[in-house]
XYZ file of C-alpha atoms in Angstrom:
396
model
C 134.797 136.079 -52.183
C 133.980 132.507 -50.785
C 133.849 131.604 -46.943
C 137.077 129.681 -47.248
C 138.932 132.958 -48.112
C 138.327 134.587 -44.941
C 141.006 134.332 -42.432
C 140.268 133.597 -38.814
C 140.647 136.542 -36.303
C 141.444 136.388 -32.668
C 138.290 137.976 -31.549
C 136.222 135.280 -33.703
C 138.409 132.589 -32.175
C 137.535 133.703 -28.712
C 133.852 133.988 -29.575
C 134.029 130.334 -30.635
C 135.670 129.335 -27.340
C 132.969 131.316 -25.383
C 130.180 129.656 -27.365
C 131.629 126.129 -26.986
C 132.064 126.738 -23.158
C 128.461 127.694 -23.042
C 127.552 124.473 -24.547
C 125.708 126.120 -27.524
C 128.370 125.528 -30.320
C 129.038 121.974 -31.328
C 132.122 120.760 -33.264
C 130.247 120.658 -36.535
C 128.981 124.149 -36.243
C 132.390 125.453 -35.066
C 133.673 124.784 -38.414
C 130.833 126.884 -39.990
C 131.614 129.699 -37.590
C 135.173 129.898 -38.843
C 134.264 129.724 -42.386
C 131.176 131.898 -42.401
C 132.210 135.121 -40.247
C 129.147 137.217 -39.250
C 131.184 140.387 -40.225
C 130.870 139.323 -43.910
C 127.021 139.803 -43.622
C 126.968 143.314 -41.588
C 126.422 146.713 -42.966
C 129.038 149.394 -42.479
C 126.698 151.287 -40.309
C 125.169 149.103 -37.560
C 123.820 149.481 -34.125
C 125.174 146.663 -31.541
C 122.658 146.294 -28.699
C 123.903 146.272 -25.182
C 121.890 143.669 -23.160
C 122.768 145.335 -19.815
C 121.587 148.673 -20.638
C 118.939 147.910 -23.191
C 120.378 150.427 -25.656
C 121.748 150.471 -29.236
C 124.661 152.514 -30.291
C 125.927 153.330 -33.766
C 129.000 151.966 -34.926
C 130.424 152.843 -38.388
C 133.069 150.734 -40.086
C 134.634 153.770 -41.982
C 135.088 155.678 -38.552
C 135.971 152.959 -36.176
C 137.172 149.715 -38.234
C 138.523 147.945 -34.867
C 135.415 148.686 -32.960
C 133.224 147.320 -35.780
C 135.072 144.123 -36.075
C 135.118 143.833 -32.315
C 131.247 144.083 -32.273
C 130.847 141.996 -35.345
C 132.637 139.158 -33.358
C 130.877 139.668 -30.180
C 127.949 137.672 -28.654
C 125.475 140.516 -28.941
C 122.563 141.326 -31.138
C 123.115 143.861 -33.884
C 120.419 146.039 -35.107
C 120.573 146.581 -38.891
C 117.447 148.122 -39.546
C 114.977 150.690 -37.816
C 111.362 151.438 -38.564
C 110.911 149.177 -41.619
C 113.418 151.082 -43.407
C 112.033 154.445 -42.950
C 114.773 155.588 -40.700
C 117.870 157.607 -41.540
C 120.911 158.886 -39.756
C 123.024 157.518 -37.077
C 120.660 157.795 -33.984
C 118.725 154.785 -33.356
C 115.017 154.911 -34.628
C 111.963 154.014 -32.782
C 111.563 150.507 -33.475
C 114.060 148.006 -34.465
C 112.792 145.945 -37.294
C 115.855 143.872 -38.524
C 118.862 142.508 -36.896
C 121.899 140.141 -36.592
C 120.931 137.848 -33.722
C 123.368 136.912 -30.968
C 125.628 134.053 -31.978
C 124.869 132.098 -28.931
C 121.142 132.271 -29.961
C 121.874 131.533 -33.476
C 123.853 128.345 -32.764
C 121.540 127.203 -29.975
C 118.631 127.173 -32.429
C 120.792 125.670 -35.138
C 121.567 122.811 -32.639
C 117.833 122.291 -32.002
C 117.406 121.935 -35.734
C 119.619 119.066 -36.026
C 120.509 119.274 -39.694
C 121.882 116.398 -41.472
C 123.739 115.853 -44.934
C 120.991 115.934 -47.535
C 118.411 117.874 -45.592
C 116.586 120.742 -47.254
C 115.813 123.829 -44.996
C 113.369 126.436 -45.127
C 114.321 129.791 -43.154
C 111.545 132.471 -42.277
C 113.419 135.763 -41.874
C 116.475 136.126 -43.952
C 117.535 139.174 -42.315
C 121.289 139.657 -43.054
C 121.767 136.334 -44.649
C 124.310 135.159 -42.084
C 122.108 132.092 -40.575
C 121.275 131.072 -44.144
C 124.858 131.172 -45.184
C 125.800 128.861 -42.050
C 123.099 126.364 -43.271
C 124.453 126.601 -46.773
C 128.039 125.853 -45.382
C 126.592 122.478 -43.933
C 124.020 121.509 -46.543
C 125.076 123.272 -49.855
C 123.371 126.427 -51.147
C 120.864 124.350 -53.321
C 119.344 123.059 -50.226
C 118.483 126.276 -48.541
C 115.444 128.486 -48.975
C 114.917 131.433 -47.095
C 111.889 134.127 -47.038
C 112.147 137.648 -46.175
C 109.137 140.063 -45.833
C 111.057 143.196 -46.418
C 112.142 143.766 -50.170
C 115.041 145.837 -49.454
C 116.341 143.419 -46.779
C 115.851 140.548 -49.157
C 117.644 142.165 -52.107
C 120.679 143.263 -49.755
C 120.943 139.751 -48.264
C 120.707 137.956 -51.631
C 123.453 140.149 -53.009
C 125.569 139.452 -49.873
C 125.060 135.607 -50.223
C 125.984 135.621 -53.774
C 129.147 137.767 -53.197
C 130.124 135.451 -50.385
C 129.830 132.375 -52.703
C 126.588 130.962 -51.129
C 123.750 131.678 -53.649
C 120.665 130.135 -51.635
C 117.244 130.798 -52.851
C 116.164 134.251 -51.306
C 112.299 134.867 -51.799
C 110.721 138.238 -51.015
C 107.395 137.276 -49.417
C 105.296 136.597 -46.401
C 106.824 134.150 -44.290
C 103.440 132.925 -42.803
C 103.057 131.280 -46.276
C 106.341 129.531 -46.278
C 107.523 128.708 -49.724
C 105.212 125.945 -50.944
C 106.674 125.577 -54.356
C 110.106 124.367 -53.233
C 108.612 122.196 -50.608
C 108.791 119.616 -48.968
C 111.423 120.556 -46.520
C 113.313 118.401 -43.900
C 113.690 121.178 -41.459
C 111.932 124.840 -41.053
C 113.551 127.520 -38.880
C 112.075 130.958 -38.096
C 114.458 133.815 -37.030
C 111.495 136.131 -35.945
C 109.256 135.998 -33.033
C 105.752 134.213 -33.642
C 102.559 134.688 -31.895
C 101.028 131.949 -33.782
C 102.924 129.211 -36.014
C 101.009 128.587 -39.291
C 99.785 125.178 -40.130
C 101.354 125.768 -43.601
C 104.766 125.284 -42.172
C 103.629 121.604 -41.025
C 102.251 120.945 -44.326
C 105.488 122.127 -46.014
C 107.618 119.955 -43.777
C 108.177 116.222 -44.165
C 106.688 113.720 -41.647
C 109.392 113.286 -38.734
C 110.902 116.757 -39.862
C 111.532 119.551 -37.376
C 110.377 122.999 -36.917
C 112.298 125.507 -34.737
C 110.677 128.626 -33.965
C 110.674 131.384 -31.375
C 106.940 131.521 -29.936
C 105.132 133.500 -27.209
C 101.990 135.467 -26.519
C 101.164 139.229 -26.490
C 101.712 139.232 -22.812
C 105.222 140.462 -23.291
C 108.158 140.787 -25.851
C 109.733 137.328 -24.850
C 109.627 134.420 -26.664
C 110.454 130.608 -26.091
C 111.970 128.405 -28.672
C 109.563 125.782 -29.787
C 111.060 122.522 -31.316
C 108.246 120.611 -32.863
C 108.461 117.288 -34.600
C 106.034 116.662 -37.500
C 103.940 113.596 -36.980
C 104.103 110.595 -39.185
C 100.849 111.363 -40.765
C 101.943 115.005 -41.359
C 98.763 116.101 -39.563
C 100.241 118.011 -36.730
C 103.658 119.033 -35.148
C 104.355 118.847 -31.554
C 107.322 119.339 -29.139
C 108.665 120.908 -26.015
C 110.254 124.312 -25.590
C 113.924 124.417 -25.276
C 114.496 127.823 -23.609
C 113.972 131.591 -23.615
C 114.864 134.012 -26.371
C 113.556 137.455 -27.545
C 113.169 138.248 -31.125
C 111.828 140.838 -33.427
C 108.123 139.811 -34.057
C 107.047 138.768 -37.339
C 105.632 141.788 -39.086
C 102.101 140.228 -39.759
C 101.758 139.477 -36.059
C 103.107 142.821 -34.455
C 100.841 144.892 -32.298
C 101.039 148.693 -32.003
C 102.146 150.050 -28.826
C 99.577 150.189 -25.982
C 98.587 153.950 -25.302
C 97.929 154.006 -21.594
C 95.448 156.766 -21.740
C 93.171 154.671 -23.802
C 92.601 152.600 -20.850
C 93.338 154.820 -17.895
C 92.162 158.475 -18.856
C 92.187 159.638 -15.214
C 93.620 157.968 -12.232
C 93.985 154.602 -11.058
C 91.909 155.688 -8.021
C 88.862 155.232 -10.669
C 89.361 151.477 -10.515
C 88.340 148.992 -7.904
C 90.882 148.744 -5.092
C 92.046 145.759 -3.233
C 95.330 144.223 -2.059
C 97.596 141.263 -2.571
C 99.776 139.145 -0.475
C 102.235 138.296 -3.402
C 105.361 140.229 -3.041
C 107.376 142.135 -5.677
C 110.232 139.653 -5.223
C 107.893 136.640 -6.143
C 106.086 138.505 -8.905
C 108.585 140.675 -10.838
C 110.598 137.940 -12.320
C 113.504 138.355 -14.825
C 112.559 138.861 -18.558
C 113.739 135.404 -19.266
C 112.311 133.651 -16.288
C 109.978 130.586 -16.633
C 107.540 132.150 -14.173
C 106.850 135.122 -16.528
C 106.453 132.541 -19.400
C 104.013 130.553 -17.591
C 101.800 133.631 -16.773
C 102.025 134.590 -20.407
C 100.364 131.333 -21.226
C 97.573 131.663 -18.816
C 96.827 135.495 -19.080
C 96.051 135.779 -22.616
C 95.035 138.748 -24.714
C 96.735 141.019 -22.220
C 99.880 143.220 -22.493
C 101.967 143.097 -19.104
C 104.307 146.102 -18.395
C 106.738 146.428 -15.429
C 107.369 150.139 -14.742
C 110.730 151.300 -13.064
C 110.980 151.472 -9.404
C 110.939 154.827 -7.883
C 110.979 155.630 -4.181
C 110.603 152.147 -3.129
C 107.359 151.682 -5.182
C 107.118 149.652 -8.391
C 103.747 149.596 -10.512
C 103.144 146.730 -12.672
C 100.379 147.326 -15.263
C 98.038 144.936 -17.264
C 96.153 145.967 -20.496
C 93.456 144.061 -22.133
C 93.973 143.468 -25.870
C 90.383 142.327 -26.592
C 88.675 145.090 -24.362
C 89.667 147.874 -22.204
C 90.111 145.969 -19.126
C 93.214 147.030 -17.149
C 94.871 146.458 -13.766
C 97.737 147.973 -11.780
C 99.522 146.362 -8.856
C 101.802 148.710 -6.910
C 104.412 146.928 -4.929
C 105.949 149.016 -2.203
C 108.835 148.081 0.122
C 107.729 147.111 3.619
C 103.972 147.226 2.819
C 101.148 144.981 1.174
C 100.756 145.341 -2.548
C 97.643 147.652 -3.606
C 95.860 146.709 -6.542
C 93.509 148.667 -8.896
C 91.252 146.888 -11.673
C 88.632 148.070 -13.981
C 86.781 146.657 -17.052
C 85.033 143.357 -17.769
C 88.026 141.129 -16.912
C 89.827 141.216 -13.558
C 93.307 141.031 -14.999
C 95.213 140.969 -11.822
C 92.988 138.336 -10.355
C 93.855 136.175 -13.235
C 97.499 136.976 -13.064
C 97.465 136.119 -9.385
C 95.774 132.866 -10.109
C 98.234 131.995 -12.736
C 101.028 132.579 -10.312
C 99.668 130.423 -7.699
C 99.037 127.670 -10.354
C 102.820 127.930 -11.297
C 103.772 127.561 -7.656
C 101.355 124.562 -7.210
C 102.823 122.720 -10.296
C 106.357 123.006 -9.029
C 107.571 126.172 -10.706
C 107.961 124.443 -14.013
C 110.637 125.418 -16.371
C 110.525 126.070 -20.068
C 111.229 122.311 -20.954
C 108.156 121.153 -19.241
C 105.840 123.281 -21.415
C 105.237 122.324 -25.060
C 103.187 123.143 -28.090
C 101.002 121.376 -30.624
C 100.234 122.772 -33.999
C 97.611 121.182 -36.319
C 94.795 122.536 -38.588
C 92.628 123.658 -35.787
C 95.213 125.932 -34.274
C 97.728 125.610 -31.462
C 97.549 123.958 -27.980
C 100.016 124.592 -25.112
C 100.784 121.804 -22.771
C 102.435 121.079 -19.615
C 104.508 117.858 -19.419
C 102.196 115.946 -22.002
C 100.083 116.874 -24.965
C 97.255 115.283 -23.117
C 97.617 117.955 -20.237
C 96.558 121.317 -21.769
C 97.266 124.891 -20.366
C 95.424 126.662 -19.246
C 94.087 123.590 -17.034
C 91.463 125.884 -15.424
C 88.729 127.893 -17.110
C 88.295 131.434 -16.969
C 92.096 132.654 -17.132
C 92.204 133.204 -20.887
């Protein structure tokens, strides 16, 4: 069945209105939303993710067709695979490993991609195939190549795309390598979180082409969308971040969970104690805040964990990823924050210095930060590629 054979549902019409009101759905992509419903690419058993509770709950199309369609047409992420395919049953698994992204995020990134008629696009992370089908609707299936690391996910997406009438090229492989045999591309888009953007993508993109990818550090799970423009000589790509997102991480760049007792086998009292004048309200920012993103750029090779607040106290932990350094700051209502640190790096001192820097720079938002990728690696900058971050030594 082709996209044109699908009828518009009231819930999908409402989704389109919501996305247009939010400014993420342009008229050209609105036609694609109508013609290419997300529901056509979702499995019968899926797990919509509730952003307010942070939980996923199973919905089965056979048991609740109306609820399934309602979730399919909602602006919410939907988990479609757990634990790299080793999961079974209806209860959520340990780690979500494939999903259908929020439509608002999908169309925001497609807007950043700025595709035009005749463009060829490489997508990293096929997932359900919906994003590739949207691109194929605009550009034609022959102009879209998508790479998926999971063989089962790739096969399912390929079959779904063929059945829908958009037979794009689906490659099973490591997205870090791109797909050089089909290069060059005018646009490259990643639908997974990156901790390092490979220069191979720059080589496979035409000069003045655009690369759109969620990027971040191991400080946390959050990402920011990097919109990079390939230089005229093809030797680098550079551009500003457009806003916060959170994606499942590229499998080759995932880290195992931090084990607290590997760092703190006893008590925090075993660390060196001090205090801080920074308050909880200042430091514990929202998961998509520019402050948290700024700190993630400066406090590198570190994992940051905000614990739940209990009895007026909230611990915030920092775990070194290259050594066993750790720090804990405990914020308590009506009292100065207490700090404990141990190991060769004073992680709280670095976090506090990074926070002060962000304040001194005028609390820059995402769009003041940018990224440059070349054959030597990556450089993050503030306001200009000539002003690299960190601007002070000793924070990395």
